[in-house]
mmCIF file of C-alpha atoms and ligand atoms in Angstrom:
data_model
loop_
_atom_site.group_PDB
_atom_site.id
_atom_site.type_symbol
_atom_site.label_atom_id
_atom_site.label_comp_id
_atom_site.label_asym_id
_atom_site.label_seq_id
_atom_site.Cartn_x
_atom_site.Cartn_y
_atom_site.Cartn_z
ATOM 1 C CA MET A 1 8.751 11.308 -28.936
ATOM 2 C CA THR A 2 6.145 8.517 -29.053
ATOM 3 C CA ALA A 3 4.546 7.305 -25.835
ATOM 4 C CA ARG A 4 6.499 4.069 -26.220
ATOM 5 C CA GLU A 5 9.733 6.032 -26.403
ATOM 6 C CA LEU A 6 8.669 7.925 -23.298
ATOM 7 C CA ALA A 7 8.367 4.620 -21.460
ATOM 8 C CA ASP A 8 11.857 3.673 -22.665
ATOM 9 C CA THR A 9 13.162 7.026 -21.450
ATOM 10 C CA LEU A 10 11.560 6.474 -18.057
ATOM 11 C CA GLN A 11 13.254 3.094 -17.863
ATOM 12 C CA ARG A 12 16.627 4.668 -18.673
ATOM 13 C CA ASP A 13 16.439 7.920 -16.697
ATOM 14 C CA ARG A 14 13.879 6.977 -14.010
ATOM 15 C CA ARG A 15 12.383 10.422 -14.554
ATOM 16 C CA LEU A 16 10.236 12.234 -17.087
ATOM 17 C CA ASP A 17 9.088 15.802 -17.233
ATOM 18 C CA PRO A 18 5.500 16.375 -16.052
ATOM 19 C CA GLU A 19 4.206 16.401 -19.631
ATOM 20 C CA GLY A 20 5.828 13.007 -20.235
ATOM 21 C CA TYR A 21 4.054 11.481 -17.223
ATOM 22 C CA ARG A 22 0.820 13.081 -18.357
ATOM 23 C CA ARG A 23 1.119 11.543 -21.815
ATOM 24 C CA LEU A 24 1.746 8.083 -20.366
ATOM 25 C CA ILE A 25 -1.251 8.162 -18.045
ATOM 26 C CA THR A 26 -3.607 9.590 -20.628
ATOM 27 C CA ALA A 27 -2.541 7.417 -23.592
ATOM 28 C CA ARG A 28 -4.806 4.521 -22.537
ATOM 29 C CA ASP A 29 -3.405 2.321 -25.257
ATOM 30 C CA ALA A 30 -3.232 -1.466 -24.830
ATOM 31 C CA GLY A 31 0.052 -1.831 -26.750
ATOM 32 C CA LEU A 32 1.734 0.845 -24.657
ATOM 33 C CA LEU A 33 0.469 -0.742 -21.433
ATOM 34 C CA GLU A 34 1.899 -4.102 -22.456
ATOM 35 C CA HIS A 35 5.237 -2.491 -23.304
ATOM 36 C CA ILE A 36 5.586 -0.522 -20.071
ATOM 37 C CA ASN A 37 4.426 -3.525 -18.002
ATOM 38 C CA SER A 38 7.223 -5.586 -19.518
ATOM 39 C CA LEU A 39 9.837 -2.880 -18.843
ATOM 40 C CA ALA A 40 8.591 -2.675 -15.256
ATOM 41 C CA ARG A 41 8.846 -6.457 -14.839
ATOM 42 C CA GLU A 42 12.443 -6.301 -16.010
ATOM 43 C CA ALA A 43 13.190 -3.541 -13.491
ATOM 44 C CA ALA A 44 11.631 -5.524 -10.629
ATOM 45 C CA GLN A 45 13.448 -8.683 -11.667
ATOM 46 C CA ALA A 46 16.807 -6.923 -11.958
ATOM 47 C CA ASN A 47 16.495 -6.123 -8.287
ATOM 48 C CA TYR A 48 14.474 -8.928 -6.723
ATOM 49 C CA GLY A 49 14.557 -11.756 -9.280
ATOM 50 C CA ASN A 50 11.240 -13.548 -9.531
ATOM 51 C CA ALA A 51 10.522 -13.203 -5.799
ATOM 52 C CA VAL A 52 7.158 -11.961 -4.596
ATOM 53 C CA TYR A 53 7.313 -11.135 -0.901
ATOM 54 C CA VAL A 54 4.475 -12.109 1.415
ATOM 55 C CA ARG A 55 3.411 -9.988 4.360
ATOM 56 C CA GLY A 56 0.882 -11.179 6.903
ATOM 57 C CA LEU A 57 -1.832 -8.555 7.244
ATOM 58 C CA VAL A 58 -3.577 -8.180 10.591
ATOM 59 C CA GLU A 59 -6.532 -5.795 10.541
ATOM 60 C CA VAL A 60 -6.355 -4.797 14.168
ATOM 61 C CA SER A 61 -9.431 -2.561 14.523
ATOM 62 C CA ASN A 62 -12.201 -1.113 12.422
ATOM 63 C CA TYR A 63 -12.986 1.698 14.865
ATOM 64 C CA CYS A 64 -12.031 4.999 13.286
ATOM 65 C CA ARG A 65 -12.302 8.580 14.452
ATOM 66 C CA ASN A 66 -11.996 9.812 10.857
ATOM 67 C CA ASP A 67 -14.742 10.223 8.321
ATOM 68 C CA CYS A 68 -13.055 9.828 4.936
ATOM 69 C CA TYR A 69 -15.823 9.975 2.344
ATOM 70 C CA TYR A 70 -14.539 6.919 0.447
ATOM 71 C CA CYS A 71 -13.958 4.500 3.311
ATOM 72 C CA GLY A 72 -16.365 1.875 4.595
ATOM 73 C CA ILE A 73 -15.069 2.005 8.183
ATOM 74 C CA ARG A 74 -15.523 5.781 8.456
ATOM 75 C CA ARG A 75 -16.854 7.025 11.769
ATOM 76 C CA SER A 76 -20.315 7.897 10.442
ATOM 77 C CA ASN A 77 -21.030 4.450 9.043
ATOM 78 C CA ARG A 78 -23.569 2.989 11.451
ATOM 79 C CA ASN A 79 -23.856 -0.251 9.476
ATOM 80 C CA VAL A 80 -20.436 -1.565 10.436
ATOM 81 C CA GLU A 81 -20.141 -3.961 13.298
ATOM 82 C CA ARG A 82 -17.102 -2.613 15.105
ATOM 83 C CA TYR A 83 -14.323 -4.783 16.538
ATOM 84 C CA ARG A 84 -10.902 -4.291 17.993
ATOM 85 C CA LEU A 85 -8.352 -7.021 18.642
ATOM 86 C CA SER A 86 -6.577 -7.173 21.983
ATOM 87 C CA GLN A 87 -2.799 -7.368 22.212
ATOM 88 C CA ASP A 88 -3.119 -11.087 22.889
ATOM 89 C CA GLU A 89 -5.322 -11.624 19.854
ATOM 90 C CA ILE A 90 -2.891 -9.707 17.649
ATOM 91 C CA LEU A 91 0.017 -11.753 18.996
ATOM 92 C CA GLU A 92 -1.972 -14.903 18.295
ATOM 93 C CA CYS A 93 -2.349 -13.789 14.641
ATOM 94 C CA CYS A 94 1.401 -13.190 14.472
ATOM 95 C CA ARG A 95 2.048 -16.666 15.923
ATOM 96 C CA LEU A 96 -0.124 -18.215 13.255
ATOM 97 C CA GLY A 97 1.696 -16.130 10.626
ATOM 98 C CA ASP A 98 5.066 -17.138 12.011
ATOM 99 C CA SER A 99 4.126 -20.802 11.857
ATOM 100 C CA LEU A 100 3.174 -20.338 8.208
ATOM 101 C CA GLY A 101 6.564 -18.759 7.501
ATOM 102 C CA PHE A 102 5.690 -15.044 7.400
ATOM 103 C CA ARG A 103 8.562 -12.791 8.369
ATOM 104 C CA THR A 104 6.709 -9.481 8.077
ATOM 105 C CA PHE A 105 3.611 -8.552 10.012
ATOM 106 C CA VAL A 106 1.566 -5.601 8.826
ATOM 107 C CA LEU A 107 -0.747 -4.167 11.460
ATOM 108 C CA GLN A 108 -3.426 -2.067 9.837
ATOM 109 C CA GLY A 109 -6.461 -0.367 11.290
ATOM 110 C CA GLY A 110 -8.694 2.625 11.560
ATOM 111 C CA GLU A 111 -7.581 5.478 13.778
ATOM 112 C CA ASP A 112 -8.871 3.946 16.966
ATOM 113 C CA ALA A 113 -8.464 6.175 20.044
ATOM 114 C CA THR A 114 -7.978 3.060 22.195
ATOM 115 C CA MET A 115 -4.957 2.115 20.136
ATOM 116 C CA ASN A 116 -3.089 5.094 21.521
ATOM 117 C CA GLU A 117 0.616 5.734 21.723
ATOM 118 C CA ALA A 118 1.064 3.569 24.821
ATOM 119 C CA PHE A 119 -0.942 0.643 23.405
ATOM 120 C CA VAL A 120 0.868 0.599 20.066
ATOM 121 C CA THR A 121 4.287 0.994 21.694
ATOM 122 C CA GLY A 122 3.535 -1.902 24.049
ATOM 123 C CA LEU A 123 2.239 -4.017 21.194
ATOM 124 C CA VAL A 124 5.293 -3.386 19.029
ATOM 125 C CA LYS A 125 7.587 -4.252 21.946
ATOM 126 C CA ALA A 126 5.722 -7.506 22.540
ATOM 127 C CA ILE A 127 5.905 -8.524 18.864
ATOM 128 C CA ARG A 128 9.545 -7.523 18.638
ATOM 129 C CA LYS A 129 10.365 -9.607 21.722
ATOM 130 C CA GLU A 130 8.599 -12.719 20.492
ATOM 131 C CA PHE A 131 9.643 -12.425 16.828
ATOM 132 C CA PRO A 132 13.063 -10.760 16.882
ATOM 133 C CA ALA A 133 13.829 -11.647 13.259
ATOM 134 C CA SER A 134 10.583 -10.441 11.714
ATOM 135 C CA ALA A 135 9.791 -7.055 10.256
ATOM 136 C CA ILE A 136 6.987 -5.049 11.820
ATOM 137 C CA THR A 137 5.026 -2.739 9.551
ATOM 138 C CA LEU A 138 2.449 -0.332 10.941
ATOM 139 C CA SER A 139 -0.416 1.187 8.982
ATOM 140 C CA LEU A 140 -2.418 2.888 11.693
ATOM 141 C CA GLY A 141 -2.762 6.394 10.341
ATOM 142 C CA GLU A 142 -1.678 9.680 11.814
ATOM 143 C CA TYR A 143 0.000 10.081 15.212
ATOM 144 C CA SER A 144 2.375 12.714 16.563
ATOM 145 C CA ARG A 145 6.019 12.645 15.584
ATOM 146 C CA GLU A 146 6.871 11.714 19.179
ATOM 147 C CA ALA A 147 4.547 8.718 18.988
ATOM 148 C CA TYR A 148 6.086 7.567 15.704
ATOM 149 C CA GLN A 149 9.515 7.854 17.314
ATOM 150 C CA LYS A 150 8.350 5.633 20.188
ATOM 151 C CA PHE A 151 6.979 3.038 17.753
ATOM 152 C CA PHE A 152 10.301 3.052 15.923
ATOM 153 C CA ASP A 153 12.337 2.782 19.130
ATOM 154 C CA ALA A 154 10.098 -0.091 20.243
ATOM 155 C CA GLY A 155 11.107 -2.007 17.118
ATOM 156 C CA ALA A 156 8.757 -1.109 14.251
ATOM 157 C CA ASP A 157 10.595 -1.086 10.918
ATOM 158 C CA ARG A 158 8.144 0.196 8.341
ATOM 159 C CA TYR A 159 5.111 2.458 8.140
ATOM 160 C CA LEU A 160 2.490 2.638 5.406
ATOM 161 C CA LEU A 161 0.604 5.916 5.147
ATOM 162 C CA ARG A 162 -0.815 6.638 1.724
ATOM 163 C CA HIS A 163 -0.825 10.352 1.022
ATOM 164 C CA GLU A 164 -4.101 9.676 -0.909
ATOM 165 C CA THR A 165 -3.625 12.781 -3.055
ATOM 166 C CA ALA A 166 -0.908 15.403 -3.340
ATOM 167 C CA ASN A 167 -3.419 18.062 -4.310
ATOM 168 C CA ARG A 168 -4.832 20.072 -1.418
ATOM 169 C CA GLU A 169 -8.113 20.810 -3.174
ATOM 170 C CA HIS A 170 -8.629 17.174 -4.119
ATOM 171 C CA TYR A 171 -7.796 16.175 -0.537
ATOM 172 C CA GLY A 172 -10.640 18.468 0.543
ATOM 173 C CA LYS A 173 -13.044 16.611 -1.760
ATOM 174 C CA LEU A 174 -12.125 13.244 -0.260
ATOM 175 C CA HIS A 175 -12.085 14.238 3.402
ATOM 176 C CA PRO A 176 -14.117 16.387 5.790
ATOM 177 C CA ALA A 177 -12.702 19.751 6.892
ATOM 178 C CA SER A 178 -11.705 18.232 10.244
ATOM 179 C CA MET A 179 -8.936 16.299 8.452
ATOM 180 C CA SER A 180 -5.739 18.062 7.503
ATOM 181 C CA PHE A 181 -3.766 17.695 4.293
ATOM 182 C CA ASP A 182 -0.783 19.347 5.980
ATOM 183 C CA HIS A 183 -0.867 16.950 8.914
ATOM 184 C CA ARG A 184 -0.899 13.947 6.588
ATOM 185 C CA MET A 185 2.076 15.287 4.643
ATOM 186 C CA ASP A 186 3.934 16.279 7.835
ATOM 187 C CA SER A 187 3.331 12.800 9.217
ATOM 188 C CA LEU A 188 4.880 11.225 6.137
ATOM 189 C CA HIS A 189 7.950 13.400 6.357
ATOM 190 C CA ALA A 190 8.295 12.678 10.078
ATOM 191 C CA LEU A 191 8.165 8.930 9.430
ATOM 192 C CA LYS A 192 10.909 9.160 6.847
ATOM 193 C CA GLU A 193 13.106 11.374 8.996
ATOM 194 C CA ILE A 194 12.756 9.000 11.937
ATOM 195 C CA GLY A 195 14.098 6.213 9.737
ATOM 196 C CA PHE A 196 11.073 4.066 8.918
ATOM 197 C CA GLN A 197 10.949 2.380 5.544
ATOM 198 C CA THR A 198 8.054 4.548 4.526
ATOM 199 C CA GLY A 199 5.240 3.715 2.175
ATOM 200 C CA THR A 200 2.844 6.045 0.525
ATOM 201 C CA GLY A 201 0.459 5.975 -2.400
ATOM 202 C CA ILE A 202 -2.980 6.679 -3.777
ATOM 203 C CA MET A 203 -6.275 5.167 -4.800
ATOM 204 C CA VAL A 204 -6.464 5.185 -8.576
ATOM 205 C CA GLY A 205 -9.679 6.760 -9.824
ATOM 206 C CA SER A 206 -10.727 8.203 -6.475
ATOM 207 C CA PRO A 207 -13.714 10.535 -6.867
ATOM 208 C CA GLY A 208 -12.739 13.918 -8.279
ATOM 209 C CA GLN A 209 -9.227 12.773 -9.241
ATOM 210 C CA THR A 210 -8.011 14.379 -12.476
ATOM 211 C CA ASP A 211 -5.107 13.393 -14.713
ATOM 212 C CA ASP A 212 -3.342 16.526 -13.449
ATOM 213 C CA ASN A 213 -3.794 15.303 -9.879
ATOM 214 C CA ILE A 214 -2.090 12.033 -10.804
ATOM 215 C CA VAL A 215 0.828 13.938 -12.313
ATOM 216 C CA GLU A 216 1.061 15.852 -9.027
ATOM 217 C CA ASP A 217 1.054 12.556 -7.137
ATOM 218 C CA ILE A 218 3.889 11.288 -9.299
ATOM 219 C CA LEU A 219 5.913 14.464 -8.758
ATOM 220 C CA PHE A 220 5.269 14.302 -5.025
ATOM 221 C CA MET A 221 6.499 10.703 -4.943
ATOM 222 C CA GLU A 222 9.539 11.649 -7.022
ATOM 223 C CA ALA A 223 10.500 14.238 -4.413
ATOM 224 C CA PHE A 224 9.580 12.068 -1.425
ATOM 225 C CA GLY A 225 11.346 8.866 -2.475
ATOM 226 C CA PRO A 226 9.146 6.211 -0.817
ATOM 227 C CA GLU A 227 10.527 2.765 -0.012
ATOM 228 C CA MET A 228 7.058 1.229 -0.437
ATOM 229 C CA ILE A 229 4.258 2.279 -2.773
ATOM 230 C CA GLY A 230 0.611 1.338 -2.259
ATOM 231 C CA ILE A 231 -1.363 1.715 -5.460
ATOM 232 C CA GLY A 232 -4.809 0.244 -5.808
ATOM 233 C CA PRO A 233 -8.047 1.174 -7.529
ATOM 234 C CA TYR A 234 -10.672 3.142 -5.632
ATOM 235 C CA LEU A 235 -13.681 0.861 -5.086
ATOM 236 C CA PRO A 236 -17.082 2.111 -3.906
ATOM 237 C CA GLN A 237 -18.592 1.090 -0.586
ATOM 238 C CA CYS A 238 -22.363 1.162 -0.312
ATOM 239 C CA ASP A 239 -22.619 3.037 3.004
ATOM 240 C CA THR A 240 -20.350 5.958 2.120
ATOM 241 C CA PRO A 241 -21.185 9.308 0.514
ATOM 242 C CA PHE A 242 -19.303 8.028 -2.563
ATOM 243 C CA ALA A 243 -21.401 4.867 -2.877
ATOM 244 C CA GLY A 244 -22.540 5.802 -6.381
ATOM 245 C CA GLU A 245 -19.082 6.685 -7.720
ATOM 246 C CA ARG A 246 -17.336 4.567 -10.329
ATOM 247 C CA ALA A 247 -14.458 2.255 -9.446
ATOM 248 C CA GLY A 248 -10.952 3.086 -10.649
ATOM 249 C CA SER A 249 -9.796 1.288 -13.772
ATOM 250 C CA LEU A 250 -7.636 -1.807 -13.973
ATOM 251 C CA GLU A 251 -5.576 -0.417 -16.848
ATOM 252 C CA ASP A 252 -4.894 2.916 -15.130
ATOM 253 C CA THR A 253 -3.792 1.076 -12.007
ATOM 254 C CA LEU A 254 -1.455 -1.202 -13.974
ATOM 255 C CA MET A 255 0.008 1.778 -15.845
ATOM 256 C CA LEU A 256 0.749 3.538 -12.553
ATOM 257 C CA ILE A 257 2.292 0.462 -10.957
ATOM 258 C CA SER A 258 4.649 0.274 -13.947
ATOM 259 C CA ILE A 259 5.463 3.989 -13.866
ATOM 260 C CA PHE A 260 6.323 3.761 -10.164
ATOM 261 C CA ARG A 261 8.370 0.615 -10.682
ATOM 262 C CA LEU A 262 10.415 2.348 -13.397
ATOM 263 C CA MET A 263 10.834 5.448 -11.233
ATOM 264 C CA PHE A 264 11.806 3.412 -8.164
ATOM 265 C CA PRO A 265 13.288 0.067 -9.239
ATOM 266 C CA PRO A 266 14.048 -1.069 -5.663
ATOM 267 C CA ALA A 267 10.661 -0.121 -4.188
ATOM 268 C CA LEU A 268 8.383 -2.656 -2.530
ATOM 269 C CA ILE A 269 5.081 -2.409 -4.356
ATOM 270 C CA PRO A 270 2.119 -4.596 -3.359
ATOM 271 C CA SER A 271 -0.330 -6.042 -5.788
ATOM 272 C CA THR A 272 -3.235 -4.952 -3.629
ATOM 273 C CA THR A 273 -6.396 -6.618 -2.408
ATOM 274 C CA SER A 274 -8.400 -3.886 -4.141
ATOM 275 C CA LEU A 275 -6.785 -4.837 -7.463
ATOM 276 C CA ALA A 276 -7.579 -8.512 -6.818
ATOM 277 C CA THR A 277 -11.153 -7.481 -5.966
ATOM 278 C CA LEU A 278 -11.575 -5.296 -9.051
ATOM 279 C CA ALA A 279 -10.710 -7.844 -11.718
ATOM 280 C CA PRO A 280 -10.253 -11.571 -12.185
ATOM 281 C CA GLU A 281 -6.514 -12.219 -12.058
ATOM 282 C CA GLY A 282 -6.030 -8.655 -10.785
ATOM 283 C CA ARG A 283 -3.361 -9.813 -8.357
ATOM 284 C CA GLU A 284 -1.404 -11.573 -11.093
ATOM 285 C CA ARG A 285 -1.776 -8.613 -13.444
ATOM 286 C CA GLY A 286 -0.328 -6.367 -10.727
ATOM 287 C CA ILE A 287 2.749 -8.590 -10.398
ATOM 288 C CA LEU A 288 3.113 -8.661 -14.177
ATOM 289 C CA ALA A 289 2.999 -4.847 -14.139
ATOM 290 C CA GLY A 290 5.960 -4.687 -11.743
ATOM 291 C CA ALA A 291 4.535 -5.203 -8.235
ATOM 292 C CA ASN A 292 6.501 -7.540 -5.957
ATOM 293 C CA VAL A 293 4.559 -7.873 -2.696
ATOM 294 C CA VAL A 294 1.337 -9.620 -1.660
ATOM 295 C CA MET A 295 -0.341 -9.277 1.711
ATOM 296 C CA PRO A 296 -2.484 -12.289 2.644
ATOM 297 C CA ASN A 297 -4.979 -11.678 5.414
ATOM 298 C CA LEU A 298 -3.984 -13.099 8.797
ATOM 299 C CA SER A 299 -6.887 -11.571 10.744
ATOM 300 C CA PRO A 300 -9.292 -13.864 12.581
ATOM 301 C CA PRO A 301 -11.704 -15.040 9.844
ATOM 302 C CA GLU A 302 -14.788 -13.913 11.812
ATOM 303 C CA ASN A 303 -13.588 -10.293 11.719
ATOM 304 C CA ARG A 304 -12.595 -10.025 8.098
ATOM 305 C CA ALA A 305 -15.955 -9.083 6.640
ATOM 306 C CA LYS A 306 -16.206 -6.243 9.177
ATOM 307 C CA TYR A 307 -13.082 -4.589 7.796
ATOM 308 C CA ALA A 308 -15.075 -3.608 4.724
ATOM 309 C CA LEU A 309 -13.238 -0.629 3.286
ATOM 310 C CA TYR A 310 -15.118 -1.243 0.019
ATOM 311 C CA ASP A 311 -17.769 -3.642 -1.255
ATOM 312 C CA ASN A 312 -16.929 -7.311 -1.935
ATOM 313 C CA LYS A 313 -13.433 -6.992 -0.469
ATOM 314 C CA LYS A 314 -11.577 -10.263 -0.910
ATOM 315 C CA ALA A 315 -10.383 -11.794 2.340
ATOM 316 C CA PHE A 316 -10.392 -15.534 1.721
ATOM 317 C CA GLY A 317 -8.789 -18.026 -0.675
ATOM 318 C CA ALA A 318 -5.510 -16.777 -2.128
ATOM 319 C CA GLU A 319 -6.128 -13.476 -0.326
ATOM 320 C CA ALA A 320 -5.751 -15.166 3.066
ATOM 321 C CA SER A 321 -3.063 -16.890 5.079
ATOM 322 C CA GLU A 322 -4.956 -20.199 4.924
ATOM 323 C CA GLY A 323 -4.889 -19.969 1.126
ATOM 324 C CA LEU A 324 -1.116 -19.741 0.782
ATOM 325 C CA ARG A 325 -0.869 -22.843 -1.389
ATOM 326 C CA GLU A 326 -3.375 -21.336 -3.815
ATOM 327 C CA LEU A 327 -1.409 -18.087 -3.850
ATOM 328 C CA GLU A 328 1.842 -19.981 -4.449
ATOM 329 C CA ALA A 329 0.229 -21.796 -7.373
ATOM 330 C CA GLN A 330 -1.071 -18.536 -8.836
ATOM 331 C CA MET A 331 2.376 -16.991 -8.659
ATOM 332 C CA GLU A 332 4.091 -20.067 -10.100
ATOM 333 C CA LYS A 333 1.699 -20.028 -13.025
ATOM 334 C CA ILE A 334 3.001 -16.598 -14.042
ATOM 335 C CA GLY A 335 6.663 -17.472 -13.420
ATOM 336 C CA TYR A 336 7.092 -16.079 -9.911
ATOM 337 C CA ARG A 337 7.768 -17.632 -6.515
ATOM 338 C CA ILE A 338 6.612 -16.600 -3.079
ATOM 339 C CA SER A 339 9.504 -15.500 -0.907
ATOM 340 C CA TYR A 340 9.185 -15.784 2.849
ATOM 341 C CA ASP A 341 12.181 -13.506 3.453
ATOM 342 C CA ARG A 342 11.652 -10.217 5.259
ATOM 343 C CA GLY A 343 11.992 -8.499 1.904
ATOM 344 C CA ASP A 344 13.524 -5.239 3.066
ATOM 345 C CA PHE A 345 14.170 -2.330 0.769
ATOM 346 C CA VAL A 346 17.562 -2.874 -0.907
ATOM 347 C CA ASN A 347 18.480 0.405 -2.490
ATOM 348 C CA GLY A 348 22.182 -0.183 -1.922
ATOM 349 C CA LYS A 349 22.114 -3.280 -4.098
ATOM 350 C CA TRP A 350 20.386 -1.473 -6.902
ATOM 351 C CA LYS A 351 22.868 1.390 -6.691
ATOM 352 C CA MET A 352 25.824 -0.993 -6.898
ATOM 353 C CA GLU A 353 24.435 -2.884 -9.854
ATOM 354 C CA ASN A 354 23.810 0.340 -11.697
ATOM 355 C CA GLY A 355 27.074 1.958 -10.732
ATOM 356 C CA LYS A 356 25.252 4.976 -9.309
HETATM 357 N N1 SAM B 401 -6.228 4.476 8.945
HETATM 358 C C1 SAM B 401 -4.988 4.219 8.273
HETATM 359 C C2 SAM B 401 -4.697 5.286 7.250
HETATM 360 O O1 SAM B 401 -5.515 6.160 7.071
HETATM 361 O O2 SAM B 401 -3.616 5.253 6.660
HETATM 362 C C3 SAM B 401 -4.925 2.851 7.651
HETATM 363 C C4 SAM B 401 -6.200 2.192 7.277
HETATM 364 S S1 SAM B 401 -6.923 2.844 5.798
HETATM 365 C C5 SAM B 401 -8.440 1.996 5.786
HETATM 366 C C6 SAM B 401 -5.937 2.057 4.533
HETATM 367 C C7 SAM B 401 -6.137 2.502 3.121
HETATM 368 O O3 SAM B 401 -7.345 1.967 2.605
HETATM 369 C C8 SAM B 401 -6.261 3.982 2.872
HETATM 370 O O4 SAM B 401 -5.002 4.577 2.815
HETATM 371 C C9 SAM B 401 -7.045 4.050 1.550
HETATM 372 O O5 SAM B 401 -6.215 4.400 0.462
HETATM 373 C C10 SAM B 401 -7.602 2.636 1.404
HETATM 374 N N2 SAM B 401 -9.057 2.669 1.167
HETATM 375 C C11 SAM B 401 -10.006 3.122 1.985
HETATM 376 N N3 SAM B 401 -11.222 3.092 1.382
HETATM 377 C C12 SAM B 401 -11.010 2.588 0.142
HETATM 378 C C13 SAM B 401 -11.863 2.346 -0.973
HETATM 379 N N4 SAM B 401 -13.162 2.608 -0.927
HETATM 380 N N5 SAM B 401 -11.307 1.843 -2.102
HETATM 381 C C14 SAM B 401 -9.990 1.562 -2.151
HETATM 382 N N6 SAM B 401 -9.133 1.790 -1.128
HETATM 383 C C15 SAM B 401 -9.642 2.308 0.002
#
């Protein structure tokens, strides 16, 4: 079978054998990429039309107890000016987002000990009370199952927790020994069992990542069945141990977005800030590869530069809430429209349309 036929098979069956995935990710052929991107666009459009959902991203804190080797807000980085938003400040961001039409708020941050179970539960309750119709997504890292349950009961709908890598050895190259691969995986399973729309994903081209690792990531995702998939290139940050490592590639990222779209037609897949940072028109290319979500930054402008996960991170213009018109124009130019709906996962619809 040619690689092109493999892409067609993935579109039809939503699955390949491991060797098939491996051939797609190693082909690195422009014609194949164009073909699979167009199949992935069709799959996204069959489910969501030409809608691209916006989520308002609030970066709530850049304090972090973890020391991930790739991340600019890791504990050991002394060159970051730390900040943490209060509940009132976070609510103020949500109010601004609400006035702009956002119906999903994504709260993301480092693992900040101050943002403990009680704080997050109280925060979620306050947002839920003030914005009963909006979706609340958390991306705050690892907590206990009991804490996740409290967040869910308080009104959180979705949780983003990239698995980063499904390979234990590779996990050990990206993280210090104090961090646990098993705990990350257990956390993901707990989130799903509790009933969150759960998102996971990887950095493409993270240091030490092999093609085999990516196949393992794909197989993990196949078994896990995420509702949301966060795929973006790894980008170096100058104060981390990986400062001298190469960034992930645009083409590999676009190939993976398309593979995941074909595997999971109803998934919510962002065209990430890291993709927009990596390449001119990266955001648009992500949408044209099958992504259907964008997450403009709603954080107070004075804090954005401090949430520097990687160098030159985009946080203004079309990447920000105040640049929504620019974002709308970018999307219109490629035939898409911004949707201000909550944009929940709609597996049932896909199943009906496909008679499965
Ligand atoms: N602390 C939470 C967690 O671990 O899930 C959420 C915040 S964390 C900064 C969000 C994501 O940023 C991570 O899952 C990681 O994939 C991504 N990230 C961190 N450093 C990055 C880098 N240098 N390049 C690209 N993405 C990066």
